[in-house]
Amino acid sequence: MGYAKERGKLEKLSGKIVGLDIYNEKNFAILVDSHEKYSHTIRILKNKEPELFMELYTNELQELKGVRNAVKESETDEARQANFLLYRDTIVRIMGKTIDITKQTN
């Protein structure tokens, strides 16, 4: 099964967020939007090929949700910045993992 369309979406999203280094409302909104788009894409992939993508769908989406909530719940600017970078790195890592799986299955 070809996953070029979904892989292209994820590569574009990953490239868009990798350079976000400083927490502010705009950058956080970009990460949240990318998270939602990733969620939609992984749902599509899971429905096409449950054996390959179910684990990503259940575990990685849960991890992303937890890291996003950590940013929201941070009480200090330093903690918010650190959690923001963790959120960004987590999204990039998970997108990379998903992209790798789509490449291996073609």
Tab-separated table of C-alpha atoms in Angstrom:
chain	number	residue	atom	x	y	z
A	1	MET	CA	0.000	0.000	0.000
A	2	GLY	CA	1.311	3.448	-0.810
A	3	TYR	CA	1.535	6.042	1.886
A	4	ALA	CA	3.193	8.827	-0.094
A	5	LYS	CA	0.379	11.320	0.488
A	6	GLU	CA	0.359	10.868	4.267
A	7	ARG	CA	4.165	10.762	4.408
A	8	GLY	CA	4.311	14.039	2.468
A	9	LYS	CA	1.934	15.679	4.934
A	10	LEU	CA	4.028	14.531	7.882
A	11	GLU	CA	7.313	15.615	6.302
A	12	LYS	CA	5.875	19.059	5.630
A	13	LEU	CA	4.551	19.367	9.192
A	14	SER	CA	7.824	18.196	10.685
A	15	GLY	CA	9.781	20.743	8.664
A	16	LYS	CA	7.411	23.473	9.786
A	17	ILE	CA	7.908	22.871	13.514
A	18	VAL	CA	11.514	21.771	13.815
A	19	GLY	CA	12.739	25.380	14.008
A	20	LEU	CA	10.386	26.515	16.762
A	21	ASP	CA	12.713	27.228	19.692
A	22	ILE	CA	10.976	29.822	21.844
A	23	TYR	CA	7.681	29.445	23.657
A	24	ASN	CA	5.044	31.999	22.830
A	25	GLU	CA	1.343	31.678	22.103
A	26	LYS	CA	1.854	31.683	18.327
A	27	ASN	CA	4.506	28.938	18.382
A	28	PHE	CA	2.466	26.886	20.827
A	29	ALA	CA	-0.579	27.225	18.548
A	30	ILE	CA	1.549	25.972	15.634
A	31	LEU	CA	2.579	22.915	17.657
A	32	VAL	CA	-0.992	22.202	18.740
A	33	ASP	CA	-2.178	22.537	15.134
A	34	SER	CA	0.587	20.192	13.968
A	35	HIS	CA	-0.353	17.753	16.729
A	36	GLU	CA	-3.973	17.784	15.530
A	37	LYS	CA	-2.933	17.275	11.903
A	38	TYR	CA	-0.652	14.406	12.950
A	39	SER	CA	-3.544	12.905	14.909
A	40	HIS	CA	-5.768	13.060	11.828
A	41	THR	CA	-3.083	11.536	9.596
A	42	ILE	CA	-2.257	8.692	11.992
A	43	ARG	CA	-5.982	7.912	12.213
A	44	ILE	CA	-6.075	7.564	8.422
A	45	LEU	CA	-3.006	5.320	8.476
A	46	LYS	CA	-4.414	3.214	11.326
A	47	ASN	CA	-7.631	2.672	9.409
A	48	LYS	CA	-5.702	1.610	6.287
A	49	GLU	CA	-3.218	-0.666	8.057
A	50	PRO	CA	-4.119	-1.325	11.712
A	51	GLU	CA	-1.294	-3.828	12.309
A	52	LEU	CA	1.364	-1.248	11.452
A	53	PHE	CA	-0.072	1.912	12.951
A	54	MET	CA	-2.264	0.925	15.924
A	55	GLU	CA	0.608	1.186	18.401
A	56	LEU	CA	1.525	4.657	17.150
A	57	TYR	CA	-2.123	5.644	17.302
A	58	THR	CA	-2.600	4.534	20.894
A	59	ASN	CA	0.772	5.108	22.564
A	60	GLU	CA	2.262	8.073	20.747
A	61	LEU	CA	-0.933	10.119	20.673
A	62	GLN	CA	-1.269	9.579	24.411
A	63	GLU	CA	2.343	10.669	24.929
A	64	LEU	CA	1.778	13.810	22.843
A	65	LYS	CA	-1.320	14.679	24.835
A	66	GLY	CA	0.599	14.376	28.101
A	67	VAL	CA	3.462	16.580	26.911
A	68	ARG	CA	1.032	19.190	25.546
A	69	ASN	CA	-0.757	19.286	28.907
A	70	ALA	CA	2.590	19.734	30.670
A	71	VAL	CA	3.170	22.898	28.639
A	72	LYS	CA	-0.294	24.211	29.501
A	73	GLU	CA	0.084	23.418	33.194
A	74	SER	CA	3.595	24.824	33.638
A	75	GLU	CA	3.719	27.352	36.434
A	76	THR	CA	6.960	29.148	35.572
A	77	ASP	CA	8.308	30.549	32.335
A	78	GLU	CA	11.360	28.294	32.595
A	79	ALA	CA	9.227	25.164	33.014
A	80	ARG	CA	6.950	26.254	30.178
A	81	GLN	CA	9.942	26.774	27.866
A	82	ALA	CA	11.437	23.390	28.783
A	83	ASN	CA	8.106	21.611	28.298
A	84	PHE	CA	7.542	23.464	25.023
A	85	LEU	CA	10.867	22.149	23.682
A	86	LEU	CA	9.997	18.655	24.907
A	87	TYR	CA	6.617	18.899	23.145
A	88	ARG	CA	8.292	20.016	19.913
A	89	ASP	CA	10.940	17.278	20.114
A	90	THR	CA	8.304	14.657	20.887
A	91	ILE	CA	6.183	15.633	17.886
A	92	VAL	CA	9.227	15.621	15.583
A	93	ARG	CA	10.393	12.224	16.927
A	94	ILE	CA	6.962	10.632	16.577
A	95	MET	CA	6.447	12.054	13.087
A	96	GLY	CA	9.869	10.731	12.127
A	97	LYS	CA	8.966	7.293	13.461
A	98	THR	CA	5.721	7.323	11.465
A	99	ILE	CA	7.504	8.500	8.311
A	100	ASP	CA	10.033	5.664	8.693
A	101	ILE	CA	7.257	3.082	8.951
A	102	THR	CA	5.562	4.432	5.832
A	103	LYS	CA	8.867	4.212	3.937
A	104	GLN	CA	9.469	0.616	5.039
A	105	THR	CA	6.050	-0.548	3.901
A	106	ASN	CA	6.211	0.624	0.303
